[in-house]
Amino acid sequence: QEQREVSRYINAKTAVRRIRIARNRHSVFVKTREDLLNRRAALRGLKARQKRGGLSKAEAETLRDEITVAEEEVRHLRARFKLQRKTVIEEVVRDETGKPTGERRFNPALINPGGITEVQAVNALRELEARVGAENYAKLEAMEGKLGEFWEDMLDHSVDAGVISQEDRAGMMNAN
């Protein structure tokens, strides 16, 4: 029975953590996508201004420099977007006929086996606390603290090995 309670606790805590991490990653991804689209639009505007001509030599040179900077920013944002896209949980939004609308959204149910939501996981933790009592629940939390230290060490090793970025690590730690 005790092992079952520990398992429920860990599963619920893990579900909450996964959802928060995935939501954070999705928020960062959406911002990167918006930044990329905005920067591409700005670059197109700069190039259109260059194409129209009628600029003095100094204006043309300044505009060339602005285009170079904008192109570099677009390259950087595109690379970051491609990396983030690999770790983001999104679903395609469909209309009532099942056709894609062109929108995408974060779906927390996709991140957890069985589709458990954050609310369901939090409610499961509350029910577990009521069932096992405050003293035993405190023991579970202490155990989870030790697992949290292990998790933090694993993140540090993952950053050191280049598996995840420092930004991802910070997002994961903030999600906890």
mmCIF file of C-alpha atoms in Angstrom:
data_model
loop_
_atom_site.group_PDB
_atom_site.id
_atom_site.type_symbol
_atom_site.label_atom_id
_atom_site.label_comp_id
_atom_site.label_asym_id
_atom_site.label_seq_id
_atom_site.Cartn_x
_atom_site.Cartn_y
_atom_site.Cartn_z
ATOM 1 C CA GLN A 1 0.000 0.000 0.000
ATOM 2 C CA GLU A 2 2.790 2.401 0.932
ATOM 3 C CA GLN A 3 4.595 1.757 -2.358
ATOM 4 C CA ARG A 4 1.371 2.458 -4.225
ATOM 5 C CA GLU A 5 0.994 5.800 -2.419
ATOM 6 C CA VAL A 6 4.610 6.715 -3.176
ATOM 7 C CA SER A 7 4.040 5.797 -6.811
ATOM 8 C CA ARG A 8 0.885 7.935 -7.004
ATOM 9 C CA TYR A 9 2.706 10.850 -5.416
ATOM 10 C CA ILE A 10 5.648 10.612 -7.813
ATOM 11 C CA ASN A 11 3.365 10.210 -10.835
ATOM 12 C CA ALA A 12 1.270 13.235 -9.896
ATOM 13 C CA LYS A 13 4.301 15.402 -9.125
ATOM 14 C CA THR A 14 5.951 14.312 -12.363
ATOM 15 C CA ALA A 15 2.805 15.132 -14.327
ATOM 16 C CA VAL A 16 2.677 18.639 -12.869
ATOM 17 C CA ARG A 17 6.389 19.139 -13.572
ATOM 18 C CA ARG A 18 6.136 17.883 -17.163
ATOM 19 C CA ILE A 19 3.200 20.146 -17.921
ATOM 20 C CA ARG A 20 4.885 23.206 -16.427
ATOM 21 C CA ILE A 21 8.120 22.548 -18.290
ATOM 22 C CA ALA A 22 6.260 21.944 -21.559
ATOM 23 C CA ARG A 23 4.132 25.067 -21.050
ATOM 24 C CA ASN A 24 7.263 27.120 -20.412
ATOM 25 C CA ARG A 25 8.962 25.710 -23.504
ATOM 26 C CA HIS A 26 5.867 26.440 -25.548
ATOM 27 C CA SER A 27 5.742 30.047 -24.313
ATOM 28 C CA VAL A 28 9.402 30.559 -25.247
ATOM 29 C CA PHE A 29 8.775 28.873 -28.612
ATOM 30 C CA VAL A 30 5.775 31.098 -29.389
ATOM 31 C CA LYS A 31 7.807 34.210 -28.538
ATOM 32 C CA THR A 32 10.668 33.037 -30.749
ATOM 33 C CA ARG A 33 8.229 32.334 -33.594
ATOM 34 C CA GLU A 34 6.695 35.821 -33.222
ATOM 35 C CA ASP A 35 10.144 37.449 -33.061
ATOM 36 C CA LEU A 36 11.194 35.571 -36.189
ATOM 37 C CA LEU A 37 8.077 36.582 -38.112
ATOM 38 C CA ASN A 38 8.408 40.221 -37.020
ATOM 39 C CA ARG A 39 12.098 40.350 -37.888
ATOM 40 C CA ARG A 40 11.455 38.790 -41.317
ATOM 41 C CA ALA A 41 8.772 41.413 -41.985
ATOM 42 C CA ALA A 42 11.159 44.187 -40.939
ATOM 43 C CA LEU A 43 13.850 42.741 -43.218
ATOM 44 C CA ARG A 44 11.417 42.670 -46.146
ATOM 45 C CA GLY A 45 10.610 46.330 -45.446
ATOM 46 C CA LEU A 46 14.288 47.275 -45.419
ATOM 47 C CA LYS A 47 14.896 45.432 -48.705
ATOM 48 C CA ALA A 48 11.847 47.079 -50.303
ATOM 49 C CA ARG A 49 13.160 50.481 -49.239
ATOM 50 C CA GLN A 50 16.544 49.604 -50.749
ATOM 51 C CA LYS A 51 14.911 48.474 -54.004
ATOM 52 C CA ARG A 52 12.908 51.698 -54.318
ATOM 53 C CA GLY A 53 16.201 53.582 -54.422
ATOM 54 C CA GLY A 54 16.453 57.368 -54.322
ATOM 55 C CA LEU A 55 18.796 57.226 -51.345
ATOM 56 C CA SER A 56 21.923 59.249 -50.813
ATOM 57 C CA LYS A 57 25.193 57.335 -50.638
ATOM 58 C CA ALA A 58 25.265 57.606 -46.831
ATOM 59 C CA GLU A 59 21.618 56.496 -46.536
ATOM 60 C CA ALA A 60 22.237 53.544 -48.851
ATOM 61 C CA GLU A 61 25.271 52.493 -46.820
ATOM 62 C CA THR A 62 23.351 52.773 -43.542
ATOM 63 C CA LEU A 63 20.500 50.785 -45.038
ATOM 64 C CA ARG A 64 22.920 48.063 -46.224
ATOM 65 C CA ASP A 65 24.296 47.825 -42.689
ATOM 66 C CA GLU A 66 20.764 47.575 -41.254
ATOM 67 C CA ILE A 67 19.927 44.806 -43.740
ATOM 68 C CA THR A 68 23.082 42.893 -42.815
ATOM 69 C CA VAL A 69 22.217 43.100 -39.121
ATOM 70 C CA ALA A 70 18.602 42.101 -39.784
ATOM 71 C CA GLU A 71 19.683 39.131 -41.917
ATOM 72 C CA GLU A 72 21.977 37.933 -39.135
ATOM 73 C CA GLU A 73 19.168 38.296 -36.587
ATOM 74 C CA VAL A 74 16.822 36.297 -38.827
ATOM 75 C CA ARG A 75 19.449 33.533 -39.213
ATOM 76 C CA HIS A 76 19.935 33.411 -35.441
ATOM 77 C CA LEU A 77 16.188 33.363 -34.722
ATOM 78 C CA ARG A 78 15.580 30.712 -37.401
ATOM 79 C CA ALA A 79 18.246 28.452 -35.865
ATOM 80 C CA ARG A 80 16.792 28.932 -32.378
ATOM 81 C CA PHE A 81 13.286 28.293 -33.704
ATOM 82 C CA LYS A 82 14.369 25.019 -35.353
ATOM 83 C CA LEU A 83 15.983 23.806 -32.134
ATOM 84 C CA GLN A 84 12.990 24.750 -29.992
ATOM 85 C CA ARG A 85 10.542 23.159 -32.415
ATOM 86 C CA LYS A 86 12.069 19.754 -31.616
ATOM 87 C CA THR A 87 11.080 19.973 -27.935
ATOM 88 C CA VAL A 88 7.693 21.682 -28.088
ATOM 89 C CA ILE A 89 4.383 19.931 -27.602
ATOM 90 C CA GLU A 90 1.817 21.516 -29.893
ATOM 91 C CA GLU A 91 -1.260 20.343 -31.644
ATOM 92 C CA VAL A 92 -2.786 21.585 -34.856
ATOM 93 C CA VAL A 93 -6.111 23.315 -34.273
ATOM 94 C CA ARG A 94 -8.841 21.913 -36.504
ATOM 95 C CA ASP A 95 -12.252 23.286 -37.413
ATOM 96 C CA GLU A 96 -15.527 21.420 -36.961
ATOM 97 C CA THR A 97 -14.960 19.527 -40.230
ATOM 98 C CA GLY A 98 -11.529 18.350 -39.114
ATOM 99 C CA LYS A 99 -9.545 20.595 -41.435
ATOM 100 C CA PRO A 100 -6.491 22.411 -40.019
ATOM 101 C CA THR A 101 -7.102 26.094 -39.288
ATOM 102 C CA GLY A 102 -3.435 27.042 -39.510
ATOM 103 C CA GLU A 103 -3.299 27.647 -35.757
ATOM 104 C CA ARG A 104 -1.296 25.654 -33.255
ATOM 105 C CA ARG A 105 -1.716 25.486 -29.501
ATOM 106 C CA PHE A 106 -0.203 23.941 -26.414
ATOM 107 C CA ASN A 107 -2.068 20.864 -25.232
ATOM 108 C CA PRO A 108 -0.929 19.731 -21.766
ATOM 109 C CA ALA A 109 -2.728 16.393 -22.132
ATOM 110 C CA LEU A 110 -0.222 15.392 -24.841
ATOM 111 C CA ILE A 111 2.722 15.533 -22.440
ATOM 112 C CA ASN A 112 1.488 12.924 -19.938
ATOM 113 C CA PRO A 113 0.607 9.292 -20.471
ATOM 114 C CA GLY A 114 -3.118 8.854 -20.028
ATOM 115 C CA GLY A 115 -3.652 12.557 -20.709
ATOM 116 C CA ILE A 116 -3.701 13.628 -17.045
ATOM 117 C CA THR A 117 -3.963 17.396 -16.719
ATOM 118 C CA GLU A 118 -2.250 19.659 -14.215
ATOM 119 C CA VAL A 119 -5.529 20.192 -12.337
ATOM 120 C CA GLN A 120 -6.110 16.437 -12.116
ATOM 121 C CA ALA A 121 -2.566 15.896 -10.842
ATOM 122 C CA VAL A 122 -2.893 18.631 -8.202
ATOM 123 C CA ASN A 123 -6.246 17.194 -7.093
ATOM 124 C CA ALA A 124 -4.680 13.730 -6.861
ATOM 125 C CA LEU A 125 -1.984 15.169 -4.585
ATOM 126 C CA ARG A 126 -4.620 16.762 -2.337
ATOM 127 C CA GLU A 127 -6.555 13.496 -2.144
ATOM 128 C CA LEU A 128 -3.372 11.614 -1.347
ATOM 129 C CA GLU A 129 -2.495 14.037 1.459
ATOM 130 C CA ALA A 130 -5.962 13.600 2.952
ATOM 131 C CA ARG A 131 -5.680 9.821 2.696
ATOM 132 C CA VAL A 132 -2.165 9.349 4.154
ATOM 133 C CA GLY A 133 -2.211 12.195 6.676
ATOM 134 C CA ALA A 134 -0.008 15.250 7.109
ATOM 135 C CA GLU A 135 2.930 13.414 8.710
ATOM 136 C CA ASN A 136 3.253 10.774 5.990
ATOM 137 C CA TYR A 137 2.670 13.360 3.285
ATOM 138 C CA ALA A 138 5.552 15.394 4.742
ATOM 139 C CA LYS A 139 7.750 12.296 4.383
ATOM 140 C CA LEU A 140 6.735 12.037 0.729
ATOM 141 C CA GLU A 141 7.635 15.683 0.198
ATOM 142 C CA ALA A 142 11.030 15.149 1.884
ATOM 143 C CA MET A 143 11.655 12.202 -0.421
ATOM 144 C CA GLU A 144 10.658 14.333 -3.360
ATOM 145 C CA GLY A 145 13.135 16.996 -2.216
ATOM 146 C CA LYS A 146 15.916 14.434 -2.489
ATOM 147 C CA LEU A 147 14.671 13.434 -5.926
ATOM 148 C CA GLY A 148 14.607 17.138 -6.820
ATOM 149 C CA GLU A 149 18.281 17.430 -5.928
ATOM 150 C CA PHE A 150 18.982 14.434 -8.159
ATOM 151 C CA TRP A 151 16.912 16.052 -10.946
ATOM 152 C CA GLU A 152 18.869 19.302 -10.604
ATOM 153 C CA ASP A 153 22.162 17.393 -10.808
ATOM 154 C CA MET A 154 20.924 15.604 -13.937
ATOM 155 C CA LEU A 155 20.046 18.961 -15.507
ATOM 156 C CA ASP A 156 23.519 20.274 -14.681
ATOM 157 C CA HIS A 157 25.087 17.218 -16.336
ATOM 158 C CA SER A 158 22.780 17.634 -19.347
ATOM 159 C CA VAL A 159 23.871 21.257 -19.759
ATOM 160 C CA ASP A 160 27.543 20.297 -19.360
ATOM 161 C CA ALA A 161 27.135 17.567 -21.996
ATOM 162 C CA GLY A 162 25.386 19.957 -24.387
ATOM 163 C CA VAL A 163 22.125 17.977 -24.372
ATOM 164 C CA ILE A 164 20.089 20.992 -23.242
ATOM 165 C CA SER A 165 20.815 24.700 -23.113
ATOM 166 C CA GLN A 166 21.266 26.747 -19.969
ATOM 167 C CA GLU A 167 18.031 28.511 -20.985
ATOM 168 C CA ASP A 168 16.146 25.185 -21.019
ATOM 169 C CA ARG A 169 17.644 24.284 -17.654
ATOM 170 C CA ALA A 170 16.497 27.595 -16.169
ATOM 171 C CA GLY A 171 13.017 27.046 -17.617
ATOM 172 C CA MET A 172 12.837 23.564 -16.146
ATOM 173 C CA MET A 173 13.964 24.774 -12.744
ATOM 174 C CA ASN A 174 11.466 27.645 -12.821
ATOM 175 C CA ALA A 175 8.712 25.181 -13.665
ATOM 176 C CA ASN A 176 9.292 23.328 -10.408
#
